[in-house]
mmCIF file of C-alpha atoms and ligand atoms in Angstrom:
data_model
loop_
_atom_site.group_PDB
_atom_site.id
_atom_site.type_symbol
_atom_site.label_atom_id
_atom_site.label_comp_id
_atom_site.label_asym_id
_atom_site.label_seq_id
_atom_site.Cartn_x
_atom_site.Cartn_y
_atom_site.Cartn_z
ATOM 1 C CA UNK A 1 -15.452 -24.032 -5.557
ATOM 2 C CA UNK A 2 -13.235 -26.479 -7.389
ATOM 3 C CA UNK A 3 -10.810 -28.214 -5.040
ATOM 4 C CA UNK A 4 -7.613 -29.802 -6.329
ATOM 5 C CA UNK A 5 -5.606 -31.888 -3.873
ATOM 6 C CA UNK A 6 -1.980 -32.553 -4.686
ATOM 7 C CA UNK A 7 0.704 -34.810 -3.226
ATOM 8 C CA UNK A 8 3.585 -32.376 -3.261
ATOM 9 C CA UNK A 9 4.587 -28.775 -3.757
ATOM 10 C CA UNK A 10 5.836 -29.654 -7.243
ATOM 11 C CA UNK A 11 2.455 -31.115 -8.170
ATOM 12 C CA UNK A 12 0.649 -28.077 -6.761
ATOM 13 C CA UNK A 13 2.871 -25.814 -8.870
ATOM 14 C CA UNK A 14 2.355 -27.963 -11.980
ATOM 15 C CA UNK A 15 -1.446 -27.950 -11.610
ATOM 16 C CA UNK A 16 -1.493 -24.182 -11.180
ATOM 17 C CA UNK A 17 0.929 -23.827 -14.100
ATOM 18 C CA UNK A 18 -1.319 -25.901 -16.358
ATOM 19 C CA UNK A 19 -4.342 -23.727 -15.582
ATOM 20 C CA UNK A 20 -2.443 -20.508 -16.287
ATOM 21 C CA UNK A 21 -0.930 -21.977 -19.451
ATOM 22 C CA UNK A 22 -4.338 -23.091 -20.764
ATOM 23 C CA UNK A 23 -5.766 -19.653 -20.017
ATOM 24 C CA UNK A 24 -2.984 -17.961 -22.033
ATOM 25 C CA UNK A 25 -3.430 -20.401 -24.928
ATOM 26 C CA UNK A 26 -7.141 -19.582 -24.945
ATOM 27 C CA UNK A 27 -6.664 -15.813 -24.651
ATOM 28 C CA UNK A 28 -3.267 -14.463 -25.711
ATOM 29 C CA UNK A 29 -3.976 -11.075 -24.100
ATOM 30 C CA UNK A 30 -4.984 -12.612 -20.766
ATOM 31 C CA UNK A 31 -5.134 -10.166 -17.858
ATOM 32 C CA UNK A 32 -3.255 -12.087 -15.181
ATOM 33 C CA UNK A 33 -3.203 -11.106 -11.511
ATOM 34 C CA UNK A 34 -0.061 -12.208 -9.699
ATOM 35 C CA UNK A 35 0.911 -12.815 -6.100
ATOM 36 C CA UNK A 36 4.236 -12.844 -4.282
ATOM 37 C CA UNK A 37 5.399 -14.871 -1.268
ATOM 38 C CA UNK A 38 6.937 -18.322 -1.164
ATOM 39 C CA UNK A 39 3.843 -20.218 -2.377
ATOM 40 C CA UNK A 40 3.694 -19.132 -6.067
ATOM 41 C CA UNK A 41 7.445 -19.444 -6.745
ATOM 42 C CA UNK A 42 6.992 -23.009 -8.097
ATOM 43 C CA UNK A 43 4.167 -21.829 -10.347
ATOM 44 C CA UNK A 44 6.438 -19.142 -11.802
ATOM 45 C CA UNK A 45 9.098 -21.816 -12.423
ATOM 46 C CA UNK A 46 6.477 -23.803 -14.343
ATOM 47 C CA UNK A 47 5.627 -20.767 -16.481
ATOM 48 C CA UNK A 48 9.320 -20.181 -17.248
ATOM 49 C CA UNK A 49 9.574 -23.871 -18.209
ATOM 50 C CA UNK A 50 6.538 -23.503 -20.498
ATOM 51 C CA UNK A 51 8.260 -20.537 -22.151
ATOM 52 C CA UNK A 52 11.590 -22.340 -22.613
ATOM 53 C CA UNK A 53 10.342 -25.786 -23.583
ATOM 54 C CA UNK A 54 7.078 -25.065 -25.382
ATOM 55 C CA UNK A 55 7.527 -21.465 -26.453
ATOM 56 C CA UNK A 56 4.472 -20.254 -24.524
ATOM 57 C CA UNK A 57 3.978 -16.665 -25.667
ATOM 58 C CA UNK A 58 3.623 -14.024 -22.939
ATOM 59 C CA UNK A 59 4.069 -11.037 -25.251
ATOM 60 C CA UNK A 60 0.414 -9.998 -25.129
ATOM 61 C CA UNK A 61 -0.332 -10.961 -21.514
ATOM 62 C CA UNK A 62 -1.098 -8.083 -19.157
ATOM 63 C CA UNK A 63 0.122 -8.461 -15.571
ATOM 64 C CA UNK A 64 -1.228 -6.849 -12.416
ATOM 65 C CA UNK A 65 0.382 -7.520 -9.061
ATOM 66 C CA UNK A 66 -1.654 -7.745 -5.916
ATOM 67 C CA UNK A 67 0.424 -5.571 -3.633
ATOM 68 C CA UNK A 68 3.689 -3.823 -2.841
ATOM 69 C CA UNK A 69 5.407 -2.646 0.332
ATOM 70 C CA UNK A 70 5.021 1.063 0.998
ATOM 71 C CA UNK A 71 8.119 3.204 1.391
ATOM 72 C CA UNK A 72 10.623 0.984 -0.380
ATOM 73 C CA UNK A 73 12.141 1.474 -3.820
ATOM 74 C CA UNK A 74 11.438 -0.933 -6.653
ATOM 75 C CA UNK A 75 15.203 -1.731 -6.814
ATOM 76 C CA UNK A 76 15.160 -2.868 -3.173
ATOM 77 C CA UNK A 77 15.740 -6.627 -3.017
ATOM 78 C CA UNK A 78 12.695 -7.029 -0.773
ATOM 79 C CA UNK A 79 10.318 -5.136 -3.039
ATOM 80 C CA UNK A 80 7.721 -7.088 -4.935
ATOM 81 C CA UNK A 81 8.936 -5.386 -8.132
ATOM 82 C CA UNK A 82 12.253 -7.098 -7.531
ATOM 83 C CA UNK A 83 10.595 -10.425 -6.638
ATOM 84 C CA UNK A 84 8.573 -10.489 -9.853
ATOM 85 C CA UNK A 85 11.557 -9.586 -12.051
ATOM 86 C CA UNK A 86 13.654 -12.270 -10.366
ATOM 87 C CA UNK A 87 11.152 -15.119 -10.450
ATOM 88 C CA UNK A 88 9.234 -14.432 -13.644
ATOM 89 C CA UNK A 89 9.457 -11.247 -15.671
ATOM 90 C CA UNK A 90 13.168 -11.400 -16.516
ATOM 91 C CA UNK A 91 12.761 -14.996 -17.718
ATOM 92 C CA UNK A 92 9.831 -14.801 -20.126
ATOM 93 C CA UNK A 93 9.011 -12.782 -23.242
ATOM 94 C CA UNK A 94 6.961 -9.960 -21.861
ATOM 95 C CA UNK A 95 6.151 -6.479 -22.934
ATOM 96 C CA UNK A 96 7.473 -4.331 -20.044
ATOM 97 C CA UNK A 97 4.640 -1.865 -20.735
ATOM 98 C CA UNK A 98 2.137 -4.575 -19.812
ATOM 99 C CA UNK A 99 3.404 -4.920 -16.244
ATOM 100 C CA UNK A 100 1.451 -3.095 -13.568
ATOM 101 C CA UNK A 101 2.785 -3.108 -10.010
ATOM 102 C CA UNK A 102 1.874 -0.562 -7.364
ATOM 103 C CA UNK A 103 4.626 1.984 -6.713
ATOM 104 C CA UNK A 104 5.759 1.792 -3.076
ATOM 105 C CA UNK A 105 7.332 5.212 -3.384
ATOM 106 C CA UNK A 106 4.339 7.104 -4.659
ATOM 107 C CA UNK A 107 3.939 10.600 -3.257
ATOM 108 C CA UNK A 108 0.177 10.523 -3.623
ATOM 109 C CA UNK A 109 -1.098 7.105 -2.639
ATOM 110 C CA UNK A 110 -4.808 7.854 -3.008
ATOM 111 C CA UNK A 111 -4.352 9.084 -6.580
ATOM 112 C CA UNK A 112 -1.968 6.253 -7.411
ATOM 113 C CA UNK A 113 -4.408 3.605 -6.130
ATOM 114 C CA UNK A 114 -7.214 5.201 -8.133
ATOM 115 C CA UNK A 115 -5.005 5.097 -11.220
ATOM 116 C CA UNK A 116 -4.365 1.376 -10.600
ATOM 117 C CA UNK A 117 -8.070 0.610 -10.319
ATOM 118 C CA UNK A 118 -8.603 2.621 -13.525
ATOM 119 C CA UNK A 119 -5.941 0.597 -15.357
ATOM 120 C CA UNK A 120 -7.593 -2.695 -14.342
ATOM 121 C CA UNK A 121 -10.928 -1.380 -15.668
ATOM 122 C CA UNK A 122 -9.291 -0.120 -18.863
ATOM 123 C CA UNK A 123 -7.992 -3.674 -19.481
ATOM 124 C CA UNK A 124 -11.557 -4.979 -18.922
ATOM 125 C CA UNK A 125 -10.799 -6.556 -15.557
ATOM 126 C CA UNK A 126 -8.567 -9.350 -14.336
ATOM 127 C CA UNK A 127 -9.257 -12.673 -16.056
ATOM 128 C CA UNK A 128 -7.295 -14.901 -13.714
ATOM 129 C CA UNK A 129 -5.998 -13.939 -10.269
ATOM 130 C CA UNK A 130 -3.395 -16.005 -8.388
ATOM 131 C CA UNK A 131 -3.603 -15.813 -4.588
ATOM 132 C CA UNK A 132 -1.678 -17.132 -1.621
ATOM 133 C CA UNK A 133 -3.040 -16.832 1.892
ATOM 134 C CA UNK A 134 -1.380 -15.410 4.998
ATOM 135 C CA UNK A 135 -1.474 -17.314 8.283
ATOM 136 C CA UNK A 136 -3.872 -14.625 9.526
ATOM 137 C CA UNK A 137 -6.199 -15.081 6.540
ATOM 138 C CA UNK A 138 -5.029 -12.098 4.537
ATOM 139 C CA UNK A 139 -5.159 -12.114 0.753
ATOM 140 C CA UNK A 140 -2.986 -9.499 -0.843
ATOM 141 C CA UNK A 141 -2.316 -7.279 2.164
ATOM 142 C CA UNK A 142 -5.956 -7.162 3.171
ATOM 143 C CA UNK A 143 -5.487 -7.824 6.865
ATOM 144 C CA UNK A 144 -8.236 -9.109 9.197
ATOM 145 C CA UNK A 145 -11.134 -6.643 9.456
ATOM 146 C CA UNK A 146 -10.518 -5.231 5.972
ATOM 147 C CA UNK A 147 -13.842 -4.325 4.430
ATOM 148 C CA UNK A 148 -15.249 -6.679 1.828
ATOM 149 C CA UNK A 149 -15.947 -3.465 -0.136
ATOM 150 C CA UNK A 150 -12.320 -2.343 -0.031
ATOM 151 C CA UNK A 151 -10.522 -1.191 -3.161
ATOM 152 C CA UNK A 152 -6.824 -0.620 -3.866
ATOM 153 C CA UNK A 153 -5.404 1.447 -1.004
ATOM 154 C CA UNK A 154 -2.658 2.058 1.558
ATOM 155 C CA UNK A 155 -2.932 -0.242 4.593
ATOM 156 C CA UNK A 156 -1.176 -0.802 7.900
ATOM 157 C CA UNK A 157 0.271 -4.303 8.205
ATOM 158 C CA UNK A 158 -0.664 -6.160 11.352
ATOM 159 C CA UNK A 159 1.759 -7.588 13.900
ATOM 160 C CA UNK A 160 1.620 -11.160 12.632
ATOM 161 C CA UNK A 161 2.314 -10.106 9.025
ATOM 162 C CA UNK A 162 5.235 -7.897 10.097
ATOM 163 C CA UNK A 163 6.604 -10.838 12.100
ATOM 164 C CA UNK A 164 6.090 -13.301 9.198
ATOM 165 C CA UNK A 165 7.801 -10.902 6.779
ATOM 166 C CA UNK A 166 10.722 -10.177 9.095
ATOM 167 C CA UNK A 167 12.470 -13.360 7.898
ATOM 168 C CA UNK A 168 13.388 -11.515 4.709
ATOM 169 C CA UNK A 169 14.808 -8.395 6.396
ATOM 170 C CA UNK A 170 18.006 -7.859 8.381
ATOM 171 C CA UNK A 171 16.232 -6.221 11.310
ATOM 172 C CA UNK A 172 12.701 -5.681 12.608
ATOM 173 C CA UNK A 173 13.151 -1.929 11.998
ATOM 174 C CA UNK A 174 13.641 -2.563 8.283
ATOM 175 C CA UNK A 175 10.379 -4.482 7.860
ATOM 176 C CA UNK A 176 7.790 -2.248 6.178
ATOM 177 C CA UNK A 177 4.804 -1.478 8.393
ATOM 178 C CA UNK A 178 2.574 -0.337 5.512
ATOM 179 C CA UNK A 179 1.709 -1.592 2.068
ATOM 180 C CA UNK A 180 -0.347 -0.788 -0.998
ATOM 181 C CA UNK A 181 -2.777 -3.559 -1.892
ATOM 182 C CA UNK A 182 -5.639 -4.353 -4.208
ATOM 183 C CA UNK A 183 -8.806 -4.381 -2.133
ATOM 184 C CA UNK A 184 -11.038 -7.353 -1.452
ATOM 185 C CA UNK A 185 -13.691 -5.990 -3.813
ATOM 186 C CA UNK A 186 -11.007 -5.537 -6.479
ATOM 187 C CA UNK A 187 -9.848 -9.148 -6.053
ATOM 188 C CA UNK A 188 -13.407 -10.502 -6.061
ATOM 189 C CA UNK A 189 -14.028 -8.898 -9.476
ATOM 190 C CA UNK A 190 -11.454 -11.210 -11.083
ATOM 191 C CA UNK A 191 -13.286 -13.616 -13.371
ATOM 192 C CA UNK A 192 -11.415 -16.680 -12.063
ATOM 193 C CA UNK A 193 -9.367 -16.966 -8.872
ATOM 194 C CA UNK A 194 -6.778 -19.632 -8.023
ATOM 195 C CA UNK A 195 -5.980 -19.889 -4.318
ATOM 196 C CA UNK A 196 -2.785 -21.801 -3.506
ATOM 197 C CA UNK A 197 -1.864 -23.074 -0.061
ATOM 198 C CA UNK A 198 0.906 -25.398 0.956
ATOM 199 C CA UNK A 199 2.166 -26.670 4.319
ATOM 200 C CA UNK A 200 0.750 -27.633 7.688
ATOM 201 C CA UNK A 201 1.081 -24.095 9.019
ATOM 202 C CA UNK A 202 -1.715 -23.084 6.619
ATOM 203 C CA UNK A 203 -4.140 -25.850 7.648
ATOM 204 C CA UNK A 204 -5.946 -23.914 10.366
ATOM 205 C CA UNK A 205 -6.504 -20.812 8.295
ATOM 206 C CA UNK A 206 -7.540 -22.761 5.181
ATOM 207 C CA UNK A 207 -10.213 -24.522 7.222
ATOM 208 C CA UNK A 208 -11.469 -21.210 8.592
ATOM 209 C CA UNK A 209 -11.367 -19.453 5.239
ATOM 210 C CA UNK A 210 -13.093 -22.147 3.203
ATOM 211 C CA UNK A 211 -15.446 -23.780 5.680
ATOM 212 C CA UNK A 212 -15.986 -21.190 8.407
ATOM 213 C CA UNK A 213 -18.290 -18.189 8.517
ATOM 214 C CA UNK A 214 -17.817 -15.520 5.859
ATOM 215 C CA UNK A 215 -16.473 -12.689 7.962
ATOM 216 C CA UNK A 216 -14.181 -9.685 7.620
ATOM 217 C CA UNK A 217 -12.204 -11.172 10.548
ATOM 218 C CA UNK A 218 -10.978 -13.764 8.005
ATOM 219 C CA UNK A 219 -10.481 -11.800 4.770
ATOM 220 C CA UNK A 220 -10.008 -14.925 2.614
ATOM 221 C CA UNK A 221 -13.447 -16.202 3.673
ATOM 222 C CA UNK A 222 -14.932 -13.754 1.142
ATOM 223 C CA UNK A 223 -13.688 -16.162 -1.538
ATOM 224 C CA UNK A 224 -16.525 -18.527 -0.625
ATOM 225 C CA UNK A 225 -18.759 -16.014 -2.451
ATOM 226 C CA UNK A 226 -16.766 -16.193 -5.678
ATOM 227 C CA UNK A 227 -18.434 -18.025 -8.559
ATOM 228 C CA UNK A 228 -15.235 -19.370 -10.128
ATOM 229 C CA UNK A 229 -12.764 -20.232 -7.379
ATOM 230 C CA UNK A 230 -10.140 -22.955 -7.841
ATOM 231 C CA UNK A 231 -8.347 -24.007 -4.657
ATOM 232 C CA UNK A 232 -5.130 -26.005 -4.971
ATOM 233 C CA UNK A 233 -3.870 -27.530 -1.733
ATOM 234 C CA UNK A 234 -1.388 -30.155 -0.713
ATOM 235 C CA UNK A 235 -2.778 -33.268 0.901
ATOM 236 C CA UNK A 236 -1.716 -32.263 4.419
ATOM 237 C CA UNK A 237 -4.384 -29.580 4.282
ATOM 238 C CA UNK A 238 -7.043 -31.487 2.408
ATOM 239 C CA UNK A 239 -8.772 -33.708 5.038
ATOM 240 C CA UNK A 240 -9.751 -30.618 6.924
ATOM 241 C CA UNK A 241 -11.565 -29.282 3.916
ATOM 242 C CA UNK A 242 -12.992 -32.521 2.550
ATOM 243 C CA UNK A 243 -14.653 -33.571 5.815
ATOM 244 C CA UNK A 244 -16.636 -30.378 6.179
HETATM 245 P P1 LIG B 301 3.560 -17.264 1.629
HETATM 246 O O1 LIG B 301 2.763 -15.928 1.912
HETATM 247 O O2 LIG B 301 3.232 -17.684 0.246
HETATM 248 O O3 LIG B 301 5.008 -16.863 1.770
HETATM 249 O O4 LIG B 301 3.143 -18.262 2.642
HETATM 250 C C1 LIG B 301 1.418 -15.863 1.606
HETATM 251 C C2 LIG B 301 0.841 -14.531 2.051
HETATM 252 O O5 LIG B 301 1.252 -14.001 3.091
HETATM 253 O O6 LIG B 301 -0.062 -14.033 1.370
#
């Protein structure tokens, strides 16, 4: 595990941005796995900056998103389709055909998830996967007790996640209770993984995930088994990890 400690959210975003930028410069047709949530927004700003100021070329990059809410349309302002268009896709030079995001309105989720796994294989796997971490240790929407062998599938969101997500919705009833997500085995097959965590509220779970037992109770703990994991934290979280 490579640990990068930063002094601020801006620095965390810049470090992550540099790694992604270097990866694209090295491989123009990089297969890039993306995450949503508040944590990677600064990283996406950095990528937009790299496009505008340095002309970084995204035209051959292939994008796969980690997850999507189930039962909401891609035009819905809370969908992850919408999030990605808003924060990244509409601002860089991408080939729309190279964007893969799970369809929250699929009529046949099993077949759709199989198709998604097939697409990742067809593109020879994810080169670089960006991850955030939920306060309950989820990565993607792999909630506690998800199998380490899990693949892309429909999942029930747990109470804490529904509560955490409710800040974006007008009422509790509107918060999706299910989602489609890449599985833990799918994520672990990415060649390189960057885990980003910022803020004191993530300290406890980061300690558990990176220094505690590897257990399905803490889905992110599986990352300890990954051979090329880069963790970028802010300094408020770092002492906990350094003094292991
Ligand atoms: P956050 O979400 O980036 O908004 O903290 C992370 C997650 O739940 O995976």
